[in-house]
CSV table of C-alpha atoms in Angstrom, one decimal:
chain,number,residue,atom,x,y,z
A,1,UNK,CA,0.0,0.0,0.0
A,2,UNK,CA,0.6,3.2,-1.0
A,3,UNK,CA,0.7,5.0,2.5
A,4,UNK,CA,2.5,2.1,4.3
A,5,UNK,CA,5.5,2.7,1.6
A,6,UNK,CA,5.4,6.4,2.9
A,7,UNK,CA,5.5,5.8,6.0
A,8,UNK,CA,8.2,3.5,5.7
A,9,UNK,CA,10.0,6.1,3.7
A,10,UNK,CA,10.0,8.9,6.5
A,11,UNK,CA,11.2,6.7,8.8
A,12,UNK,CA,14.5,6.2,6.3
A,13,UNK,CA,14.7,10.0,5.8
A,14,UNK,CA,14.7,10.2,9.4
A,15,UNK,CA,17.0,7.7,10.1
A,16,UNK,CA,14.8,5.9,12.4
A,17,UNK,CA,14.2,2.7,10.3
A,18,UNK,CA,14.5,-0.6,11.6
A,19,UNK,CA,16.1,-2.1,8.9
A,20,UNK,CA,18.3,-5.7,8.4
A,21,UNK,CA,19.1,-7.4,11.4
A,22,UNK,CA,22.5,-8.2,12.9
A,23,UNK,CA,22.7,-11.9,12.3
A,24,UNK,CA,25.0,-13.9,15.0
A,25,UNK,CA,26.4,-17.1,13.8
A,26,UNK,CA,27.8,-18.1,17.5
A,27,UNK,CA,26.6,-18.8,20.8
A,28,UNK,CA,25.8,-15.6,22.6
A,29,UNK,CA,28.7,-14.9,24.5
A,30,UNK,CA,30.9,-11.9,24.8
A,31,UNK,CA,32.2,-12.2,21.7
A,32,UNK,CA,30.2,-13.2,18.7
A,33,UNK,CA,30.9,-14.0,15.0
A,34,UNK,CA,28.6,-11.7,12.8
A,35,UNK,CA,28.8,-12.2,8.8
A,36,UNK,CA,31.6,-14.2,9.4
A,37,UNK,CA,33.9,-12.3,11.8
A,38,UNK,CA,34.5,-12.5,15.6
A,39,UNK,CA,33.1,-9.3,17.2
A,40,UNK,CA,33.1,-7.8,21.2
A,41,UNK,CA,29.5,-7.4,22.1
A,42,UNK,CA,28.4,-4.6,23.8
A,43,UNK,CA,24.5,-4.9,23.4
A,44,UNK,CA,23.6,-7.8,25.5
A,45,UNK,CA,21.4,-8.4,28.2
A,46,UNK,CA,23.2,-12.0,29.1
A,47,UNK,CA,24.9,-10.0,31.9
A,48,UNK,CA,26.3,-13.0,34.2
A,49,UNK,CA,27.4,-14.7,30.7
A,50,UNK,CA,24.9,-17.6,31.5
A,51,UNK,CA,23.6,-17.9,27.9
A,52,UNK,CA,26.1,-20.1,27.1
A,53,UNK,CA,27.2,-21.5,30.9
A,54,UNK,CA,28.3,-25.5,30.4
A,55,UNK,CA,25.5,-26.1,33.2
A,56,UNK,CA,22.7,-24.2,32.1
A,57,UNK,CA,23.1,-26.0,28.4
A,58,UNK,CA,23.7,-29.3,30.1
A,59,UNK,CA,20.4,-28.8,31.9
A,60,UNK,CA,18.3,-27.7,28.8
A,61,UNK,CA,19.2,-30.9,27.5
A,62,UNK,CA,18.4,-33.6,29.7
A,63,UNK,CA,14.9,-31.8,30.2
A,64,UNK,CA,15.0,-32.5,26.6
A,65,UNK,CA,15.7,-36.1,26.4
A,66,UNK,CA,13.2,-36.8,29.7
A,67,UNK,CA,10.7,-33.9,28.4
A,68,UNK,CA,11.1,-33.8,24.7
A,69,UNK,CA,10.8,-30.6,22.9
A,70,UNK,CA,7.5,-28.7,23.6
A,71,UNK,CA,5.0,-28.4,26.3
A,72,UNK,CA,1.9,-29.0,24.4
A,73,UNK,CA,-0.7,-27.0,26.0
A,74,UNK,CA,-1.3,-24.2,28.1
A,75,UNK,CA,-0.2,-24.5,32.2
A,76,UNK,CA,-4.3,-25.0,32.9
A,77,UNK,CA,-4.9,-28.0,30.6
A,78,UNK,CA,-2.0,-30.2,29.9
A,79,UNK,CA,1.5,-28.2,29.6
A,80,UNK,CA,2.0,-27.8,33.0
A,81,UNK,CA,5.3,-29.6,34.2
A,82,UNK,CA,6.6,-30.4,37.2
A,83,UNK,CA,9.5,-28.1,36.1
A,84,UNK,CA,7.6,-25.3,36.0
A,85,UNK,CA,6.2,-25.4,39.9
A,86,UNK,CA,9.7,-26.4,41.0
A,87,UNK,CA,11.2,-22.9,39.0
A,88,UNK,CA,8.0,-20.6,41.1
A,89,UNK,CA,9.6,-22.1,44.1
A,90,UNK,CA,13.0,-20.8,43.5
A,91,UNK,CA,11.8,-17.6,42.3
A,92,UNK,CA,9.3,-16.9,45.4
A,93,UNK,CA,11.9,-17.8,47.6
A,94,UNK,CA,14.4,-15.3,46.2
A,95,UNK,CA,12.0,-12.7,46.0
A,96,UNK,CA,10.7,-13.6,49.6
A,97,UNK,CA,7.0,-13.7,48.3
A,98,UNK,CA,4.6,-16.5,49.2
A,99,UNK,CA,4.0,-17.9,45.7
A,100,UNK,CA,5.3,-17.3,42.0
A,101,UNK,CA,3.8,-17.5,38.3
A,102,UNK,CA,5.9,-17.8,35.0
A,103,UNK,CA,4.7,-16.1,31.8
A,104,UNK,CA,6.8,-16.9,29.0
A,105,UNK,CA,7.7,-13.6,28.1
A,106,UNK,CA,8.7,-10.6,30.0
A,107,UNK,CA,5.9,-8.6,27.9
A,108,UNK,CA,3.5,-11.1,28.7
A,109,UNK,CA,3.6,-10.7,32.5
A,110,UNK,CA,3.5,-6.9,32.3
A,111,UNK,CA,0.6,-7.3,29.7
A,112,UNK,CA,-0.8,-10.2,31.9
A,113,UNK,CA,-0.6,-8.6,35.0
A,114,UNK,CA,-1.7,-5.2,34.9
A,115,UNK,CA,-4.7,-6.3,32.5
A,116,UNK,CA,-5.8,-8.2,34.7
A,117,UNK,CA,-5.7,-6.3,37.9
A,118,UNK,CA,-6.6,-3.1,36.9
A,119,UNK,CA,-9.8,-1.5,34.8
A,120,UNK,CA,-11.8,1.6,34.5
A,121,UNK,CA,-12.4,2.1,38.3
A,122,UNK,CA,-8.4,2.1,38.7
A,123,UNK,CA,-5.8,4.7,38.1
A,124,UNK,CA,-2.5,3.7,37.5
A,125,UNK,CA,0.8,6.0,38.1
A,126,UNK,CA,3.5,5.0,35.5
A,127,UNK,CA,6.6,6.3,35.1
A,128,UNK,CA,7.4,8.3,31.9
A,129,UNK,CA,10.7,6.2,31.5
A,130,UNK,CA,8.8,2.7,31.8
A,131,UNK,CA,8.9,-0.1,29.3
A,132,UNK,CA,6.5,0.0,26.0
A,133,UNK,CA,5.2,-3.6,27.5
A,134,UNK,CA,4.1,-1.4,31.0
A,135,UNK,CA,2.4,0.9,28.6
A,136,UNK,CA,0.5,-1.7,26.5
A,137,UNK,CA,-0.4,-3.4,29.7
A,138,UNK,CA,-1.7,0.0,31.2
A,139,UNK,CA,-3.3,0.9,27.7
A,140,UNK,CA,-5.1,-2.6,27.5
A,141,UNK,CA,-6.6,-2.4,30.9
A,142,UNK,CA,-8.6,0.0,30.6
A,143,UNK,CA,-7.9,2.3,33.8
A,144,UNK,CA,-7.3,5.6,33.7
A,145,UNK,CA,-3.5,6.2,33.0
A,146,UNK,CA,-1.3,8.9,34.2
A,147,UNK,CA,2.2,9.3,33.5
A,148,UNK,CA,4.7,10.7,36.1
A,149,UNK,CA,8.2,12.6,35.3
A,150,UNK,CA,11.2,10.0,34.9
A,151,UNK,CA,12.0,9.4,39.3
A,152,UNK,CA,10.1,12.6,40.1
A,153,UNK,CA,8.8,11.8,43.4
A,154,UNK,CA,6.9,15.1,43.6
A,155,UNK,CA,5.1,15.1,40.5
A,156,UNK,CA,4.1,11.2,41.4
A,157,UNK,CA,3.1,13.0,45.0
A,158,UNK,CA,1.3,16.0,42.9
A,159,UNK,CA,-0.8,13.1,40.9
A,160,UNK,CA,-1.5,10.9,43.7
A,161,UNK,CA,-3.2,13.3,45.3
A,162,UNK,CA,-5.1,14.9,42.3
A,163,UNK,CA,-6.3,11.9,40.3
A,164,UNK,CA,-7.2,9.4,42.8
A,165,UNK,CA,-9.1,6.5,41.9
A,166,UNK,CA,-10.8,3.9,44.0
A,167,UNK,CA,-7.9,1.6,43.3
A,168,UNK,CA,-4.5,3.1,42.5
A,169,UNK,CA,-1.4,1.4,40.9
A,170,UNK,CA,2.0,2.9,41.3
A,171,UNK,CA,3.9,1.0,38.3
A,172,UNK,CA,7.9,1.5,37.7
A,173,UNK,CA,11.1,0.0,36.0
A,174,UNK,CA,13.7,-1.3,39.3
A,175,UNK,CA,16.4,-0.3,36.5
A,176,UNK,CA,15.2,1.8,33.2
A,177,UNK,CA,16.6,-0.1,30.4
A,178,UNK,CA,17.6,2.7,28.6
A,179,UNK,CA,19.4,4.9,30.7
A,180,UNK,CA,20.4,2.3,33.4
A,181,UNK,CA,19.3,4.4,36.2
A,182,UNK,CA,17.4,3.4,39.1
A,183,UNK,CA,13.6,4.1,40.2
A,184,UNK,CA,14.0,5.5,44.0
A,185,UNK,CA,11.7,2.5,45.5
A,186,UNK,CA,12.6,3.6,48.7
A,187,UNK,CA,10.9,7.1,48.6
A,188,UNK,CA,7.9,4.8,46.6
A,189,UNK,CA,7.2,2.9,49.2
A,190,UNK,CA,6.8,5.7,51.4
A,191,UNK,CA,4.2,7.7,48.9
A,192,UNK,CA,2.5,4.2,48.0
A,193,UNK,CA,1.8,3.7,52.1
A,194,UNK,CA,0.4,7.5,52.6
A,195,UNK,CA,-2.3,6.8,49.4
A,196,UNK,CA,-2.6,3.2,50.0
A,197,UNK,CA,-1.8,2.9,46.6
A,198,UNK,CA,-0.6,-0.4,45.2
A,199,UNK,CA,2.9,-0.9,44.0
A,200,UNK,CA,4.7,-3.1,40.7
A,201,UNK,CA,8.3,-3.2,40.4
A,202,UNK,CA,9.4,-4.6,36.7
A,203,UNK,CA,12.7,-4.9,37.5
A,204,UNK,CA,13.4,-7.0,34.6
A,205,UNK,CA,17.2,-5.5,34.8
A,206,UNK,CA,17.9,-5.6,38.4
A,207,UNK,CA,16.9,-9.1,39.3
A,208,UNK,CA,20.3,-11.2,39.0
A,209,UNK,CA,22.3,-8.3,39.5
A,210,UNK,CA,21.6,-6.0,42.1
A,211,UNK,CA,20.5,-7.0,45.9
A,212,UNK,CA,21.5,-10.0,48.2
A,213,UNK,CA,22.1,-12.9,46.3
A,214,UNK,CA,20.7,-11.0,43.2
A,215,UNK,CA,17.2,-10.7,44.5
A,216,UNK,CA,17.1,-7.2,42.7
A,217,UNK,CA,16.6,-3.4,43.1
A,218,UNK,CA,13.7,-3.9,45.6
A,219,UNK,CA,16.3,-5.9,47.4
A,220,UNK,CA,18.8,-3.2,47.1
A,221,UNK,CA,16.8,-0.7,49.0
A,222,UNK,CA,15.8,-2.9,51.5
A,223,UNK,CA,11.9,-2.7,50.6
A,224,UNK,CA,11.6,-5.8,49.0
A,225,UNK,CA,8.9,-6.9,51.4
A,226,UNK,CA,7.0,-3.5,50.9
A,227,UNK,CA,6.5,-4.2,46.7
A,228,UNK,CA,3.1,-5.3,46.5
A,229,UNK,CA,3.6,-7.5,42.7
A,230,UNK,CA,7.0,-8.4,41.8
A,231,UNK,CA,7.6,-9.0,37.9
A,232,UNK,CA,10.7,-9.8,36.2
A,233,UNK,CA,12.2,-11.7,33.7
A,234,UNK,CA,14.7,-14.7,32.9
A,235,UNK,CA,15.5,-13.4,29.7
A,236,UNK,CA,18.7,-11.0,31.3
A,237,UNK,CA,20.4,-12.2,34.0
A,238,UNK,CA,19.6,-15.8,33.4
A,239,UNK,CA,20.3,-15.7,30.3
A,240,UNK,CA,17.0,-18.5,29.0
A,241,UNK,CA,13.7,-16.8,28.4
A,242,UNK,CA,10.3,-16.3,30.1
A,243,UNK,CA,8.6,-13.7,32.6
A,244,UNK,CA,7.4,-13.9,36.1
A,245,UNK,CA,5.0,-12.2,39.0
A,246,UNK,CA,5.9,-13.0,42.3
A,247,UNK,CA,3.4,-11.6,45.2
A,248,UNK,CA,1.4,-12.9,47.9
A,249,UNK,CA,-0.6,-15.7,47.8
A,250,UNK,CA,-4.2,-13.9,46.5
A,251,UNK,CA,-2.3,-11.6,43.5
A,252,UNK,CA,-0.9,-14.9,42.3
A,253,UNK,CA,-4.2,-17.0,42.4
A,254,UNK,CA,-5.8,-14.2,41.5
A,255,UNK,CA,-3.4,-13.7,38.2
A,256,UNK,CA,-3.7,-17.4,37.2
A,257,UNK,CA,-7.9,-16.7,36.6
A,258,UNK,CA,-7.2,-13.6,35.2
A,259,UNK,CA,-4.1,-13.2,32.9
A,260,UNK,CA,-5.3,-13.5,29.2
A,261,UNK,CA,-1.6,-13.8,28.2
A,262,UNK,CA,-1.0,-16.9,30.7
A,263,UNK,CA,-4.2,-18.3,30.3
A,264,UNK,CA,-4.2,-18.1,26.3
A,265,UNK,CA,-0.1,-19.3,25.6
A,266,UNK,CA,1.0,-22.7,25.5
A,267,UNK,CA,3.5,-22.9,28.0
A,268,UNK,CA,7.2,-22.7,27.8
A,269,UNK,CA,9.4,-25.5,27.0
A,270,UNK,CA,10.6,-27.6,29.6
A,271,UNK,CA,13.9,-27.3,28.2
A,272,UNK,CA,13.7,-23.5,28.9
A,273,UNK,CA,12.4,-23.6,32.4
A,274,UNK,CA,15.1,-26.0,33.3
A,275,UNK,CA,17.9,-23.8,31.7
A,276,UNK,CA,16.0,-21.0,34.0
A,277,UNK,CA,16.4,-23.3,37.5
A,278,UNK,CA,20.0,-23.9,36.7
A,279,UNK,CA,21.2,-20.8,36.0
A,280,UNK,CA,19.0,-19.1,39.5
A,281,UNK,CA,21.2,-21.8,41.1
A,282,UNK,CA,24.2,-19.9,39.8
A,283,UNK,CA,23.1,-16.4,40.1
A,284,UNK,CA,22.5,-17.4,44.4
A,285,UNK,CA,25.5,-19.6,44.6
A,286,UNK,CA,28.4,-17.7,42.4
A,287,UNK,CA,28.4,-13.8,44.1
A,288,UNK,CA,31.6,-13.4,42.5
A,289,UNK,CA,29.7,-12.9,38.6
A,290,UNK,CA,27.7,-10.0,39.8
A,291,UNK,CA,31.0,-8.3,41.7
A,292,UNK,CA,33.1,-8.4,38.9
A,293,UNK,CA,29.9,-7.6,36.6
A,294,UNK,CA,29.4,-4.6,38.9
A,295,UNK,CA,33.3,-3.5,39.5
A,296,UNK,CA,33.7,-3.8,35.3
A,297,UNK,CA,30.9,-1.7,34.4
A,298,UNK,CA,31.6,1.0,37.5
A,299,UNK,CA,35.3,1.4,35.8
A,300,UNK,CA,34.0,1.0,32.3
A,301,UNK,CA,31.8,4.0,32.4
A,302,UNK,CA,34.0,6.1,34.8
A,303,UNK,CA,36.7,6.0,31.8
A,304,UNK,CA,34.5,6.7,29.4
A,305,UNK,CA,33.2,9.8,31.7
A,306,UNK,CA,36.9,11.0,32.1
A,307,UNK,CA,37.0,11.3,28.5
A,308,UNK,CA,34.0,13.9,28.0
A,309,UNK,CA,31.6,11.5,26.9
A,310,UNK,CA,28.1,12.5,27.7
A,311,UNK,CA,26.7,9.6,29.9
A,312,UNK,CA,23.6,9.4,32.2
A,313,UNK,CA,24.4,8.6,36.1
A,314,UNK,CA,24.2,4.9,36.5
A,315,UNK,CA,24.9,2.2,38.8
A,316,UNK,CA,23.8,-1.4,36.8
A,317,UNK,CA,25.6,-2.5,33.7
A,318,UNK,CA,23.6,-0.7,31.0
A,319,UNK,CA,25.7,2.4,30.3
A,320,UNK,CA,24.2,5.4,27.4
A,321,UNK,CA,26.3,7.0,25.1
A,322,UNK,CA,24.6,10.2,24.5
A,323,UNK,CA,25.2,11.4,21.3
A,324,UNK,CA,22.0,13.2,20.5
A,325,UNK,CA,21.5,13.0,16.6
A,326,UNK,CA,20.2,10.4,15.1
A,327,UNK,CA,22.4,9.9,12.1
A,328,UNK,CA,25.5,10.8,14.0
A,329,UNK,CA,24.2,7.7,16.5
A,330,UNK,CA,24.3,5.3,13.4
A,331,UNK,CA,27.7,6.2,11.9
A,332,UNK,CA,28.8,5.5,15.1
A,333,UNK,CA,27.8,2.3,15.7
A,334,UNK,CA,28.5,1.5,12.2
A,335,UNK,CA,32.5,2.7,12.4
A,336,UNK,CA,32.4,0.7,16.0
A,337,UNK,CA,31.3,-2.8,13.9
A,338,UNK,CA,34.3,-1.9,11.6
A,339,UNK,CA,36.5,-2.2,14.1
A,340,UNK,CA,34.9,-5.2,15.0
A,341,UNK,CA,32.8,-3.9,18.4
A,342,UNK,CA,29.2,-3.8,18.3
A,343,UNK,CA,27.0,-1.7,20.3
A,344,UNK,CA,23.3,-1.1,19.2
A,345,UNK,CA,22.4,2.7,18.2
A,346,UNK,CA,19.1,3.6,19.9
A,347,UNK,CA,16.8,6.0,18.6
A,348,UNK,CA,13.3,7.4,18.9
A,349,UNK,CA,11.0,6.6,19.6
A,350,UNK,CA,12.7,4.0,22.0
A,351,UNK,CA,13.9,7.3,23.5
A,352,UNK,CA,13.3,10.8,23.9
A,353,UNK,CA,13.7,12.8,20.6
A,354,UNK,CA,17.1,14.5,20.8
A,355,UNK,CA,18.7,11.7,23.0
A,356,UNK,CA,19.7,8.8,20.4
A,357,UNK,CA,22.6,7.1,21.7
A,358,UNK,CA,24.7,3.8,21.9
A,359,UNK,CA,23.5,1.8,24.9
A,360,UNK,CA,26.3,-0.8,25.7
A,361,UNK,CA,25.9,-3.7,28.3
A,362,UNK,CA,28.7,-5.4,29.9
A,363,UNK,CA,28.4,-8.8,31.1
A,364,UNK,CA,30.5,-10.5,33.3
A,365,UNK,CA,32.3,-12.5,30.9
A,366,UNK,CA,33.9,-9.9,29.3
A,367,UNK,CA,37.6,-9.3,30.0
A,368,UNK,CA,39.2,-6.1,30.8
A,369,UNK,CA,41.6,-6.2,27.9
A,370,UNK,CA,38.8,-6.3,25.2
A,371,UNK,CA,37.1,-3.3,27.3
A,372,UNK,CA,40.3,-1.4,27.3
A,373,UNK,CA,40.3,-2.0,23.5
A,374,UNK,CA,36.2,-0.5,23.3
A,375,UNK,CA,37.2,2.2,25.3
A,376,UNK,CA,40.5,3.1,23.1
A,377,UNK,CA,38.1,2.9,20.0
A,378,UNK,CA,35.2,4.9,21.4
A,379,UNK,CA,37.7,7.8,22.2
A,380,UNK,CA,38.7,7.8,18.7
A,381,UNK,CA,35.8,7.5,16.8
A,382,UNK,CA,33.9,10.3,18.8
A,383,UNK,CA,36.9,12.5,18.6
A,384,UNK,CA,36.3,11.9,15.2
A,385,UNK,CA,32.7,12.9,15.0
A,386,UNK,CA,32.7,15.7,17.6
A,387,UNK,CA,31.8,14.1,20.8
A,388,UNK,CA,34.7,14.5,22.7
């Protein structure tokens, strides 16, 4: 059609096209071979390197050979495994809740969740910074839907106290995905409690590394038994794939009757729920990953500071490059995959119009001699186009 093709075509002039993907031909590791060469990646959310841990494949598998291949059915008719009750155990108990669910998709549990718990008699308080899935879930409920300036507690304050509902939902990001950054749960906690208002934590990039033993940012404030619904993800950290809520008993039973996007989806593989137990064994039992992960990404972005780059305060491994422009953004990820580094340019409307950047992830598997090398390039290449 005619005025798909245009639409298309502004988004080329604009340079915010979503064009051919970047095909890996390896396992995804910190290095990865893309059209045939070896290249450092800097665009992962595999931040303990578990992707492609010995122990997490080696459990995949034999849930394979007992399991075979597929679950066959949704969790309430005939897909639900004993797997997938023993993996709610492990995540309840690291997130201190009384029970667990698994989605099979980060998305899904945010879609899932707030669909199901909220409609026109709520109000829901969402963070301007939050996920596209939090806004599709907010969007799809129904509720009345108010948007709050990026961790200002006194314009969430100002709305709470304006636009009150019968029910209200206070919904954030633990750690913004795009900036890295992270939502001040403490001082949530304390304006949730004065309007009674309900509070969801996606902290889909906290969980595996911040907090004891990894528990996540609600763990990293000390609040974690303040957060009404936990959701989160085993996608990142755990490098395997699927979502979760994790809550008190009622919210959970509650969200198994009520969750379109559980209740409709065949479940998730076996051989992915038992790569997920494995590696949560991991994430609790080896503390060392998420220090070095932590220590890496801390020095990483303190360099890249020193040398005039333009980069958002953060504490997690996701670390911006502001660069502003969107073409500028693309040439430079494009010399950066020349030199054989590759670090995803982000543009609107992922992000705020003017604030395209490179967002680069460390893991923990990278070594500091291949992030000396990043950093060396990044300081020439912006030189080059007027960054630094």
């Amino acid at each position: 059609m005619e005025y798909i093709n245009e639409i298309l075509s502004n988004l080329k002039k604009n340079n915010k096209y979503r064009g051919e993907f970047k095909k890996l031909q390896s396992p995804q590791k910190e290095k990865v071979v893309i059209d045939g060469r070896e290249i450092i990646l800097l665009g992962s959310n595999n931040y303990l390197g578990l992707c492609d841990h010995k122990e997490v494949k080696k459990a995949s598998m034999e849930a394979i050979e007992k399991y075979g291949v597929g679950a066959g059915g949704s969790r309430l008719t005939t897909g639900s495994y004993t797997l997938h009750s023993m993996l709610e155990e492990k995540i309840k108990d690291i997130k201190g809740t009384q029970k667990a669910l698994v989605f099979n998709t980060g998305y899904m549990a945010n879609l899932g969740i707030i669909q199901a718990l909220c409609n026109k008699d709520w109000v829901i308080f969402c963070d301007k910074y939050n996920h596209a899935s939090i806004l599709d879930g907010c969007l799809l409920s129904g509720a009345k839907f108010l948007r709050y300036r990026h961790c200002d507690m006194d314009d969430l304050s100002y709305k709470l106290e304006n636009f009150k509902g019968k029910c209200n939902l206070i919904v954030t990001d633990g750690v913004f995905s795009m900036d890295g950054d992270i939502a001040p749960l403490d001082k949530i906690v304390e304006i949730s409690k004065k309007h009674n208002a309900v509070i969801m934590v996606d902290d889909a990039h906290g969980f595996g590394v911040l907090g004891k033993d990894g528990a996540g940012t609600a763990s990293y404030f000390g609040v974690n038994s303040e957060i009404h619904i936990h959701m989160g993800t085993l996608s990142k950290a755990a490098g395997s794939i699927g979502g979760y809520a994790a809550s008190e008993e009622y919210f959970i039973e509650y969200f198994k009757n009520f969750s379109r996007s559980f209740i409709f989806s065949t479940a998730l593989p076996p051989s992915s729920v038992a790569a997920s137990i494995k590696a949560l064994d991991i994430i609790k039992n080896e503390p060392l990953r998420r220090q070095r992960l932590l220590e890496n990404s801390h020095r990483f972005k303190m360099e890249l500071k020193n040398l005039g780059f333009k980069i958002p305060d953060t504490v997690t491994p996701i670390i911006p490059v502001i660069v502003g422009d969107e073409e500028k953004t693309l040439e430079f990820s494009r010399q950066l995959l020349y030199d054989r580094i590759y670090i995803p340019a982000i543009r609107p409307p992922t992000v705020p119009k003017g604030s395209s950047r490179l967002r680069i992830s460390i893991t923990a598997a990278h070594a500091w001699e291949d992030l000396e090398y990043v950093i060396e390039r990044l300081k020439t290449t912006g030189r080059k186009l007027g960054l630094i």
